[in-house]
Tab-separated table of C-alpha atoms in Angstrom:
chain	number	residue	atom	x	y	z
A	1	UNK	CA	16.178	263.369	-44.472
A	2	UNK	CA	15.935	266.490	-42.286
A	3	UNK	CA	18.750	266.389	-39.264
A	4	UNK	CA	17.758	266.630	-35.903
A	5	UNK	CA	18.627	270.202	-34.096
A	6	UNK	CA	20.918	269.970	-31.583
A	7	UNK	CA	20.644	272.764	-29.136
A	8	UNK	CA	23.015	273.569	-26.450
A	9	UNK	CA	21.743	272.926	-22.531
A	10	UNK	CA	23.873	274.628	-19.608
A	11	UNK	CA	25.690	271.269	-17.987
A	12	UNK	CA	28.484	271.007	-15.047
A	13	UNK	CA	31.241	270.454	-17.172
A	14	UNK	CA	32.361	267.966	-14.098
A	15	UNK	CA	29.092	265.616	-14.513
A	16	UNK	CA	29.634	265.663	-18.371
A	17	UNK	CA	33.027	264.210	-18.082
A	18	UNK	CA	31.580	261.692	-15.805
A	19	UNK	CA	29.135	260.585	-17.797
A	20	UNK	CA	30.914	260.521	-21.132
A	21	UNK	CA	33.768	258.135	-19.641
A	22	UNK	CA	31.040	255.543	-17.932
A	23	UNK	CA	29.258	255.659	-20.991
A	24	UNK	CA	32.074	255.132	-23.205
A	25	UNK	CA	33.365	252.399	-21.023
A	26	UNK	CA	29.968	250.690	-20.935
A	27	UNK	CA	29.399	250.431	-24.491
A	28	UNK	CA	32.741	248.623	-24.787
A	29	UNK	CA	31.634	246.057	-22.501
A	30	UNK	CA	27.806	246.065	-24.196
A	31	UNK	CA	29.481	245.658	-27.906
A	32	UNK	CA	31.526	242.542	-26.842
A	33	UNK	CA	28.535	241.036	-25.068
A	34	UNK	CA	26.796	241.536	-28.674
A	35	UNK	CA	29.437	240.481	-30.584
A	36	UNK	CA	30.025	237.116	-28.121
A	37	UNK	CA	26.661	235.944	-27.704
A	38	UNK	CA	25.185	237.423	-31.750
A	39	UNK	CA	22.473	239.582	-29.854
A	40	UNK	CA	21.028	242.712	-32.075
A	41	UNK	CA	18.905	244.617	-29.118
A	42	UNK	CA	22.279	244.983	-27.094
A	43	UNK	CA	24.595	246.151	-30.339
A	44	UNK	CA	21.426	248.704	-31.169
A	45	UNK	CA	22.145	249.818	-27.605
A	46	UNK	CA	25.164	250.692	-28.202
A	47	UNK	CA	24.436	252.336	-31.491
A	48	UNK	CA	21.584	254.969	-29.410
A	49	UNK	CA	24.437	255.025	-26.745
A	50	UNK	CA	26.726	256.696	-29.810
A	51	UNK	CA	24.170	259.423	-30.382
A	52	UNK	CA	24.196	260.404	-27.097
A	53	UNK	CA	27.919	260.696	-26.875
A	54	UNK	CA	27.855	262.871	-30.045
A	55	UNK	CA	25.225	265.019	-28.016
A	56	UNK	CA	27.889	265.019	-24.710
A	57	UNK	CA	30.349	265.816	-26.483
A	58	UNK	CA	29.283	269.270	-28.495
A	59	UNK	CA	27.427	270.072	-24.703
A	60	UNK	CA	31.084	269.278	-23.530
A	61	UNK	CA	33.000	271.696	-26.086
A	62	UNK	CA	30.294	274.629	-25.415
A	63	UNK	CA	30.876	274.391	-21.872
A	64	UNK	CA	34.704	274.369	-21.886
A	65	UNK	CA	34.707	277.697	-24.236
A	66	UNK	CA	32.235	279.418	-22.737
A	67	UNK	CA	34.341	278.554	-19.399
A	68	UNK	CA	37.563	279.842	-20.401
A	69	UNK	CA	38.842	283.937	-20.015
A	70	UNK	CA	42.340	283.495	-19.850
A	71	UNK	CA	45.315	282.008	-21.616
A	72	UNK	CA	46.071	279.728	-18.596
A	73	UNK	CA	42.385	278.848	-18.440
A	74	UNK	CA	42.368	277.631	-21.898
A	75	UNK	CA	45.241	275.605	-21.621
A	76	UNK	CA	44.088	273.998	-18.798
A	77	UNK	CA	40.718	273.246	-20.813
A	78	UNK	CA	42.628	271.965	-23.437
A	79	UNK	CA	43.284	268.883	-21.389
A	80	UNK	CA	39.507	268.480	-20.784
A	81	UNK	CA	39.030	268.352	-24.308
A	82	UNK	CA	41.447	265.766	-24.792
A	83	UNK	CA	39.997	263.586	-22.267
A	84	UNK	CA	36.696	264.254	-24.038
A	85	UNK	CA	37.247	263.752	-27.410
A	86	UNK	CA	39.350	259.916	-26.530
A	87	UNK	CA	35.931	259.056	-24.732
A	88	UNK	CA	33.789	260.111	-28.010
A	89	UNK	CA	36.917	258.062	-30.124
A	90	UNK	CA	36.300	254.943	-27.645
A	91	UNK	CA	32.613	255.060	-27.757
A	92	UNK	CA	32.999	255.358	-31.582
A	93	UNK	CA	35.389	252.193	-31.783
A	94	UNK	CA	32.586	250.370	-29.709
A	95	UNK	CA	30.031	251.147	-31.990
A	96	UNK	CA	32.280	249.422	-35.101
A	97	UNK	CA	32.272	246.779	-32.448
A	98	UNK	CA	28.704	246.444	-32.739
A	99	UNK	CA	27.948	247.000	-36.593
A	100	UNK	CA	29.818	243.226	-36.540
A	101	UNK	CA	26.616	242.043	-35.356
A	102	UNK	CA	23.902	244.472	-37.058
A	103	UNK	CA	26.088	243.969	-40.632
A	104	UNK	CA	25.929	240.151	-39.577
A	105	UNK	CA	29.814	240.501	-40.593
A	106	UNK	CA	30.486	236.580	-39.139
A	107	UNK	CA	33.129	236.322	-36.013
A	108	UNK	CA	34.559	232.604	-35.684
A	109	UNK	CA	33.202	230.561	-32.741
A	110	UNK	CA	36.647	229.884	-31.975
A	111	UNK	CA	37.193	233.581	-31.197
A	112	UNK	CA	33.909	234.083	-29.177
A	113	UNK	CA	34.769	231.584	-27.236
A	114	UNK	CA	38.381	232.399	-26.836
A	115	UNK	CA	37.009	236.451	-25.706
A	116	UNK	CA	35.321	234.791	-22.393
A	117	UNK	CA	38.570	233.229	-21.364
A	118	UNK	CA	39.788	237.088	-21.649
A	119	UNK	CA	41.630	239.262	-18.957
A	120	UNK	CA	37.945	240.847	-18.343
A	121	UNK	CA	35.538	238.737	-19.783
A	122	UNK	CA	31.629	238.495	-20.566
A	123	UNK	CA	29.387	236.263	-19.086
A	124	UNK	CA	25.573	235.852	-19.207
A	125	UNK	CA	23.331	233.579	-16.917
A	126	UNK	CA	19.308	233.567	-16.652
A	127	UNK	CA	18.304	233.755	-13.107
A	128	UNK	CA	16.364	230.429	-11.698
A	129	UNK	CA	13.314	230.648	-9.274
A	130	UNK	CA	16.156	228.488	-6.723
A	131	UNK	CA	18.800	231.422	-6.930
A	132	UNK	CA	19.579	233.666	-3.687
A	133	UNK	CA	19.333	236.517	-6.134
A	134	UNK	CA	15.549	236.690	-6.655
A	135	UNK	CA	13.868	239.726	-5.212
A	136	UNK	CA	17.196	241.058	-3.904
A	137	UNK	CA	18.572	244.502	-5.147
A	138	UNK	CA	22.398	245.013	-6.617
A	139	UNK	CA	22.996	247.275	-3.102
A	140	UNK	CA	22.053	243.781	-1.532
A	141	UNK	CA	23.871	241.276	-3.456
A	142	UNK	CA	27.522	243.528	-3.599
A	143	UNK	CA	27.784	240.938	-6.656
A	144	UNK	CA	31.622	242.853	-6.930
A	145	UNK	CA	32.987	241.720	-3.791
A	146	UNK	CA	31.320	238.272	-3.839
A	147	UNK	CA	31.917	237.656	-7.318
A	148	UNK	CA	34.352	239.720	-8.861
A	149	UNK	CA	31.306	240.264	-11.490
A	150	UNK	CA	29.379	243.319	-12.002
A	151	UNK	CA	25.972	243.246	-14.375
A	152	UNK	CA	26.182	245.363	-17.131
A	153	UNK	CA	22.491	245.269	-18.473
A	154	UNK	CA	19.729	242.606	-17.787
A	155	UNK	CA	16.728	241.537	-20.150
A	156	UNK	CA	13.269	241.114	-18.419
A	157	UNK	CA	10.827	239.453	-20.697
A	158	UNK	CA	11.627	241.728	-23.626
A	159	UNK	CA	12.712	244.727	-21.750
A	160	UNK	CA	16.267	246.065	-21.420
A	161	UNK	CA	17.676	247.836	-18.275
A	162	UNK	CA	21.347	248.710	-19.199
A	163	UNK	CA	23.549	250.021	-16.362
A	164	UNK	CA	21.426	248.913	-13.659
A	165	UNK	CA	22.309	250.431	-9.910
A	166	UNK	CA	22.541	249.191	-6.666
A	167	UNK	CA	18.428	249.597	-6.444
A	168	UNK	CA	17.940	247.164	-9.071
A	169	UNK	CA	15.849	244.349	-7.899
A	170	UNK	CA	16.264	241.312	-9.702
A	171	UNK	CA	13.606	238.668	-10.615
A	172	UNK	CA	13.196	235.432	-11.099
A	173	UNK	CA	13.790	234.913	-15.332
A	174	UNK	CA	15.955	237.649	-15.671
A	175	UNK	CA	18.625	237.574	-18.225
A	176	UNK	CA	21.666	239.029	-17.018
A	177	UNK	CA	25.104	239.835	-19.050
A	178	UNK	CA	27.821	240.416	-16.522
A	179	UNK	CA	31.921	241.453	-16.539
A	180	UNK	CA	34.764	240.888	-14.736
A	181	UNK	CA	37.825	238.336	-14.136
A	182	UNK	CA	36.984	234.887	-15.268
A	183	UNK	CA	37.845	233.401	-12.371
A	184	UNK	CA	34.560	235.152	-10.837
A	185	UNK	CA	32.371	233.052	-13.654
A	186	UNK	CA	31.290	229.960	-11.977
A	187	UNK	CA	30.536	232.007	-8.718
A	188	UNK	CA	28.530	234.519	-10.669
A	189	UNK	CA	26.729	231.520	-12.881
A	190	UNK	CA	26.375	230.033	-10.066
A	191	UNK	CA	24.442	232.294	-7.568
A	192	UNK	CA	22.431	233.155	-10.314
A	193	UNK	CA	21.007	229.680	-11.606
A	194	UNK	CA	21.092	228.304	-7.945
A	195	UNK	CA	23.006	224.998	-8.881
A	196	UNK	CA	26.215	223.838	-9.492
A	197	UNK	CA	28.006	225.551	-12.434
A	198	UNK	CA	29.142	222.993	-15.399
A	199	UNK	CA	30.719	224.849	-18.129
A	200	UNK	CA	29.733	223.612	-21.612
A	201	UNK	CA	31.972	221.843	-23.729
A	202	UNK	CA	32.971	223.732	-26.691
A	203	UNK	CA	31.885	221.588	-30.190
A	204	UNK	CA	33.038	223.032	-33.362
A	205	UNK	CA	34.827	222.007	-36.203
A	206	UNK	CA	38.157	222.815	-36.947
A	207	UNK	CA	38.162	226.346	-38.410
A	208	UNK	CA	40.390	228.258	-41.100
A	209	UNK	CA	44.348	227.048	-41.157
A	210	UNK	CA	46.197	229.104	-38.731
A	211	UNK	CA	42.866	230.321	-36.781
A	212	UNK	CA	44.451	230.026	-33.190
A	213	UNK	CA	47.415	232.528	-34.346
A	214	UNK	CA	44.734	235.653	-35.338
A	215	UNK	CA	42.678	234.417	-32.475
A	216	UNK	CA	45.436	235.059	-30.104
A	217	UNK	CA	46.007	238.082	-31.439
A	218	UNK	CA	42.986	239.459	-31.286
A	219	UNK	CA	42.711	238.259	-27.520
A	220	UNK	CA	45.537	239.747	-26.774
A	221	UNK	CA	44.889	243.667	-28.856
A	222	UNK	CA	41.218	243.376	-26.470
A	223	UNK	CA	43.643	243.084	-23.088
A	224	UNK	CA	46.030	245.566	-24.232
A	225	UNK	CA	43.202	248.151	-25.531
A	226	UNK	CA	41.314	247.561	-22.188
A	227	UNK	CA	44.951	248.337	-19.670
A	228	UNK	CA	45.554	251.330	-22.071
A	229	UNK	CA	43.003	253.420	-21.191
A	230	UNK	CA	43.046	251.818	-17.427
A	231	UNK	CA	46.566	253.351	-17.182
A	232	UNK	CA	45.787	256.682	-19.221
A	233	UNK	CA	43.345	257.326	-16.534
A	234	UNK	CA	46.185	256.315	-13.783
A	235	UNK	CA	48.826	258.701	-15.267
A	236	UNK	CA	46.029	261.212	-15.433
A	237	UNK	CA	45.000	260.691	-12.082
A	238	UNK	CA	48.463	260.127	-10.516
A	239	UNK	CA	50.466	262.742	-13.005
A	240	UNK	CA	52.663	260.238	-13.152
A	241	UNK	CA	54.919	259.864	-16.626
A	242	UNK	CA	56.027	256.647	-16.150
A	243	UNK	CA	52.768	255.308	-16.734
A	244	UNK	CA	51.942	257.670	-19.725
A	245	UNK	CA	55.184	256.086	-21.485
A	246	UNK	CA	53.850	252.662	-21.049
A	247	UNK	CA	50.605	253.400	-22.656
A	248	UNK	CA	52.663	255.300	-25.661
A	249	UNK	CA	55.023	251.698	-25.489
A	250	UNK	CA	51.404	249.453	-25.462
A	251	UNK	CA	49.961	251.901	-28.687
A	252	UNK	CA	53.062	251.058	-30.310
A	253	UNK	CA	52.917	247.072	-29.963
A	254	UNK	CA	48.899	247.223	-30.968
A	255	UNK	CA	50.109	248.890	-33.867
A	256	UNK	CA	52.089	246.437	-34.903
A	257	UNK	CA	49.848	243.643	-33.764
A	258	UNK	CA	47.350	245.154	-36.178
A	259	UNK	CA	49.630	244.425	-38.946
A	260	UNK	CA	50.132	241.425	-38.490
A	261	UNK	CA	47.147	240.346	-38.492
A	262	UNK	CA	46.291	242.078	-41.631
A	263	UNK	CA	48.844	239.792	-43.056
A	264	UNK	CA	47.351	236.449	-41.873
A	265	UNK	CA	44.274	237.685	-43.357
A	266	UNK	CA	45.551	238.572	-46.914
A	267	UNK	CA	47.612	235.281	-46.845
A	268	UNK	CA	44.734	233.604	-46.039
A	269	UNK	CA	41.897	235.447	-48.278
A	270	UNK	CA	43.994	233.573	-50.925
A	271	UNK	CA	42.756	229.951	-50.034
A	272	UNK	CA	39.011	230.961	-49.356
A	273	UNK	CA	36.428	231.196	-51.991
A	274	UNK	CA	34.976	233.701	-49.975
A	275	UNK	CA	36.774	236.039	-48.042
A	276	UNK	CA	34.482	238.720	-47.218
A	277	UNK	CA	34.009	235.821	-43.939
A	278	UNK	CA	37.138	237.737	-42.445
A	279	UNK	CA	35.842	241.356	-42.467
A	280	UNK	CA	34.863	241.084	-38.920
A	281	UNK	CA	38.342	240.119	-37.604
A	282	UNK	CA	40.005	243.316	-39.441
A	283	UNK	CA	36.770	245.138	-38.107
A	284	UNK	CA	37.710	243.761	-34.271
A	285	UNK	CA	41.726	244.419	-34.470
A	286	UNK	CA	41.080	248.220	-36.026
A	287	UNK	CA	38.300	248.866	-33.310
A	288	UNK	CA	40.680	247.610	-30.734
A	289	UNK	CA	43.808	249.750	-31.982
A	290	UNK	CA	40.944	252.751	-32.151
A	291	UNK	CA	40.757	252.080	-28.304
A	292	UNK	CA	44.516	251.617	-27.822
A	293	UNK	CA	44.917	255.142	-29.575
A	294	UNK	CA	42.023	256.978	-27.839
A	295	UNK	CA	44.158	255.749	-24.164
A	296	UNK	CA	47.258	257.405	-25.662
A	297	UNK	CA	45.687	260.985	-26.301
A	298	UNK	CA	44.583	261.025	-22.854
A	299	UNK	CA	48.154	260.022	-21.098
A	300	UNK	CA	49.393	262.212	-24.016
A	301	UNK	CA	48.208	265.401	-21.699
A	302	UNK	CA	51.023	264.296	-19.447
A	303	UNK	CA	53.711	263.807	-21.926
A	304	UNK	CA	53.329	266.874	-22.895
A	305	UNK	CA	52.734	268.595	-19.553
A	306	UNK	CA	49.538	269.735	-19.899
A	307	UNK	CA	48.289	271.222	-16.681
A	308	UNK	CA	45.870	268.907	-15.576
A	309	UNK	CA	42.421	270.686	-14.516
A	310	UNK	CA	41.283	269.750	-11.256
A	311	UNK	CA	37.732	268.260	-13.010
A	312	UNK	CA	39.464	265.959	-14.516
A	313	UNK	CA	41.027	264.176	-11.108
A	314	UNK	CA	37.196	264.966	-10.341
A	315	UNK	CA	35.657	262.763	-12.835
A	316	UNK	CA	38.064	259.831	-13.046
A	317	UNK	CA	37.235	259.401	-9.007
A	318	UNK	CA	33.500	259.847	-9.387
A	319	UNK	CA	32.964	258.117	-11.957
A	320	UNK	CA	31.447	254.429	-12.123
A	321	UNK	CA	34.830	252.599	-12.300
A	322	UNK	CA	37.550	254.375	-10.277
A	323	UNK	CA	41.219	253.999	-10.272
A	324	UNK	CA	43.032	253.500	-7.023
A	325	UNK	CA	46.696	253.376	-5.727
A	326	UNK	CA	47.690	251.722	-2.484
A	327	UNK	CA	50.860	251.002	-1.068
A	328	UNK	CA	51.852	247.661	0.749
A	329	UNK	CA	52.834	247.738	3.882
A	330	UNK	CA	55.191	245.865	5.953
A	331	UNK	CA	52.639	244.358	8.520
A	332	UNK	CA	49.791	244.118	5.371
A	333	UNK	CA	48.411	240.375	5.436
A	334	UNK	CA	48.833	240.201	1.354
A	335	UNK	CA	52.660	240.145	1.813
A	336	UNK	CA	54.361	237.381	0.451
A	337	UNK	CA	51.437	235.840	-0.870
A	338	UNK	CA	51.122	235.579	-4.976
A	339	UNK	CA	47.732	237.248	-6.924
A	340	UNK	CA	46.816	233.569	-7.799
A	341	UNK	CA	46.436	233.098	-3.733
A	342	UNK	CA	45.051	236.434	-3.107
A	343	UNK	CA	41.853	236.076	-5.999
A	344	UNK	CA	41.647	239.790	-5.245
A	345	UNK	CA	39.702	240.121	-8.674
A	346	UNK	CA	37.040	237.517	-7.296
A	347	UNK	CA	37.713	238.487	-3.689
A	348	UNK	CA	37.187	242.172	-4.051
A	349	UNK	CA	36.430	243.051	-7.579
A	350	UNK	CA	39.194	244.924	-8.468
A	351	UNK	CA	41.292	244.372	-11.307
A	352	UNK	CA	44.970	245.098	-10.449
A	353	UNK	CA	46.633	246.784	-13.560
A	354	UNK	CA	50.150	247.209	-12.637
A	355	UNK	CA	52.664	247.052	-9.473
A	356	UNK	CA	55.456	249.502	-8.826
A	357	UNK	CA	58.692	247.645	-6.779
A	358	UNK	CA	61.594	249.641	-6.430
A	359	UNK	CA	61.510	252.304	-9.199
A	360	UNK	CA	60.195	250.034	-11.526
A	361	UNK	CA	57.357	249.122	-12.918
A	362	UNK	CA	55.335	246.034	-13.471
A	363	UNK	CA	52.012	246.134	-15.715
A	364	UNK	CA	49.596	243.283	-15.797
A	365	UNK	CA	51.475	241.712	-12.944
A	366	UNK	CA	50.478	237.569	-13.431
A	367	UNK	CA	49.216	235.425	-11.222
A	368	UNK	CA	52.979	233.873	-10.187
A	369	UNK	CA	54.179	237.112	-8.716
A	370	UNK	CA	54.225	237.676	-5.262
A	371	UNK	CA	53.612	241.054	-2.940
A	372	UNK	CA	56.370	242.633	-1.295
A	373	UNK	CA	56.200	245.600	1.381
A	374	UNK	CA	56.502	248.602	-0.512
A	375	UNK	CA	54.721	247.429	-3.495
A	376	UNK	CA	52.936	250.439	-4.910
A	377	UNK	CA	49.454	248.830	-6.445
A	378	UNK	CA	47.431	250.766	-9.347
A	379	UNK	CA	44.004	248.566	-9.543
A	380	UNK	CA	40.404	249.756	-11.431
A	381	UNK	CA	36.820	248.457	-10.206
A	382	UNK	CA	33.767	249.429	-8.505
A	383	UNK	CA	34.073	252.203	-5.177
A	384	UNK	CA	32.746	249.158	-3.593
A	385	UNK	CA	35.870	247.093	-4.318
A	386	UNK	CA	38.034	250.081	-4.193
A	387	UNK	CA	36.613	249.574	0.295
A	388	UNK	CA	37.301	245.933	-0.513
A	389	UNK	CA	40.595	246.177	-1.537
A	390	UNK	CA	41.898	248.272	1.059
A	391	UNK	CA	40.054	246.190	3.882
A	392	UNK	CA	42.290	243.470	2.558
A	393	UNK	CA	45.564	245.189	2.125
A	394	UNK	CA	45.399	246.940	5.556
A	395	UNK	CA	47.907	246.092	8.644
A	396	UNK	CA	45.391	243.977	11.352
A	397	UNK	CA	44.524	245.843	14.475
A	398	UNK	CA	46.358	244.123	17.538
A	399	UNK	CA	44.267	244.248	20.827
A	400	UNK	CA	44.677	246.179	23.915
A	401	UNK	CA	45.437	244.602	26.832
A	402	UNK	CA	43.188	245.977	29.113
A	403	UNK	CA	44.339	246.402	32.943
């Protein structure tokens, strides 16, 4: 078989950046919609979504060399690179994602169903002729802020739109596959089948001996993966070390994670009569660590002081899913209220991925802990919920009296 010629095309190295992180990140979230609801069309998605990374990516290396004169320029371009080659390494880990699904490589129920109770979960709902969402575009629904939920693809009949924008009008019959915080679910479900939401009852038989234990594992390696390269982006972003050690600290733990869930599986291969049932959980856990790993070589250009080029800062804030920081104020109405009464995932669509108090920091704050003035708060999610966010944080404007 002949291979296809690749030829190189002038590109801003700015809007290649760009694109290779919201692709990346969007074929993570397409290859665990595959994997949790066993569809081939989306995990073939991600597959053509590979090949065009591969393309970005040699576009991306041409650029940066041809760019470079100096020394200092080359340094700084070595950061670029970096940043480049972990999105190719996550886009590659979400393609082993979805060969689970074209190799038909088997994933327990139990775990499927355990990945929509996730930190950032999958969810997919077919639009009824009663919902408010017929004939309205994304712009018009702000699905983010209403729902915490933003649609990742939709199937029409038996056409795909993956990535759809806020000009996306949606019809009655469309099939949509959305992400966010789980709380956000039965609003999402909801608004799109124009009743009340009734989750169904999970009915399987008890699986293998010990199931929950790798199930929680692999849960947890998904979460971990997912604030790793959330907070490589931050210490990117912020040049801020403290957050690069963390994600060297979380790389670490998947590590070990990953091992030991190799060793449920080997001890128990040895009670099965066929084994080859648990490829796909040492297929998840590796593609998960892949993830964890490609997170670490990007915060890695802080450890090591790498001066950050200013198109990096560029593309993490123009990119799909941005990364903001906002500090808490003494007067801000979110003060002394916990994240459990705030719902800011559902409330603005924001995902808040750690909390700075005093010189230290907190990462995946949980639900129990309460805001404090002076809280420093690192959060991911749509530009729309970024507005959100800080709409909710900010002081409230008293009145003048007027005489």
């Amino acid at each position: 078989m002949k291979s296809k010629e690749v030829k190189y095309t002038p590109r801003n190295l700015k809007d290649t950046l760009i694109e290779m992180k919201d692709i990346s990140e969007l074929m993570v979230d397409l290859a665990y919609s595959a994997m949790i609801y066993d569809d081939v069309d989306i995990a073939e998605e991600v597959l053509y979504l590979e090949e065009k990374m591969n393309l970005l990516d040699y576009q991306m290396k041409i650029t940066a060399m041809l760019s470079a004169r100096r020394i200092e320029e080359a340094e700084e371009m070595s950061g670029v690179l970096q940043v480049a080659d972990s999105s190719e390494t996550i886009a590659n880990a979400a393609g082993d994602i979805a060969k689970i699904v074209l190799r038909d490589m088997g994933i327990p129920l139990e775990l499927k169903y355990a990945l929509r109770e996730a930190e950032e979960t999958v969810v997919r709902a077919t639009v009824s002729e009663k919902s408010k969402m017929v004939n309205k575009t994304l712009g018009d629904l702000e699905l983010d802020t209403e729902t915490g939920m933003t649609i990742i693809a939709l199937r029409r009949n038996h056409n795909w739109i993956y990535d759809p924008n806020e000009n996306t009008k949606i019809k009655e019959g469309d099939v949509l596959f959305a992400k966010g915080h789980d709380e956000g679910i039965p609003l999402f479900v909801e608004l799109a089948i124009g009743r009340k939401y009734s989750p169904k009852k999970i009915d399987y038989e008890p699986g293998l001996k010990g199931l929950k234990q790798a199930v929680d594992i692999i849960v947890d390696m998904k979460n971990m993966a997912e604030l790793s390269v959330g907070l490589s982006y931050s210490a990117i972003l912020f040049d801020n070390e403290d957050i690069a050690h963390e994600v060297k600290i979380l790389e670490s733990e998947m590590d070990s994670m990953k091992y030991e869930l190799q060793h449920w599986v080997l001890e128990t291969a040895k009670h099965l009569n066929d084994p080859s049932q648990l490829r796909g959980l040492l297929h998840l856990a590796n593609a998960s660590e892949t993830i964890s790993d490609a997170g670490y070589g990007i915060a890695d250009t802080v450890l090591r002081d790498i001066e950050t080029h200013p198109v990096i800062t560029l593309a993490v804030r123009g990119s799909d899913e941005v990364i903001t920081k906002l500090e808490v104020e003494d007067c801000s109405p979110i003060v002394g209220k916990t994240f459990k009464d705030l719902k800011l995932e559902t409330e603005t669509g924001v995902h808040i991925m750690a909390m700075k108090r005093n010189n230290r920091w907190v990462y995946s704050p949980s639900d129990r802990t309460t805001v404090q003035s002076g809280d420093v708060l690192i959060a991911r999610g749509t530009h729309t919920g970024e507005d959100a966010l800080i709409d909710v944080c900010k002081c409230p404007v008293e009145e003048e009296d007027n005489y």
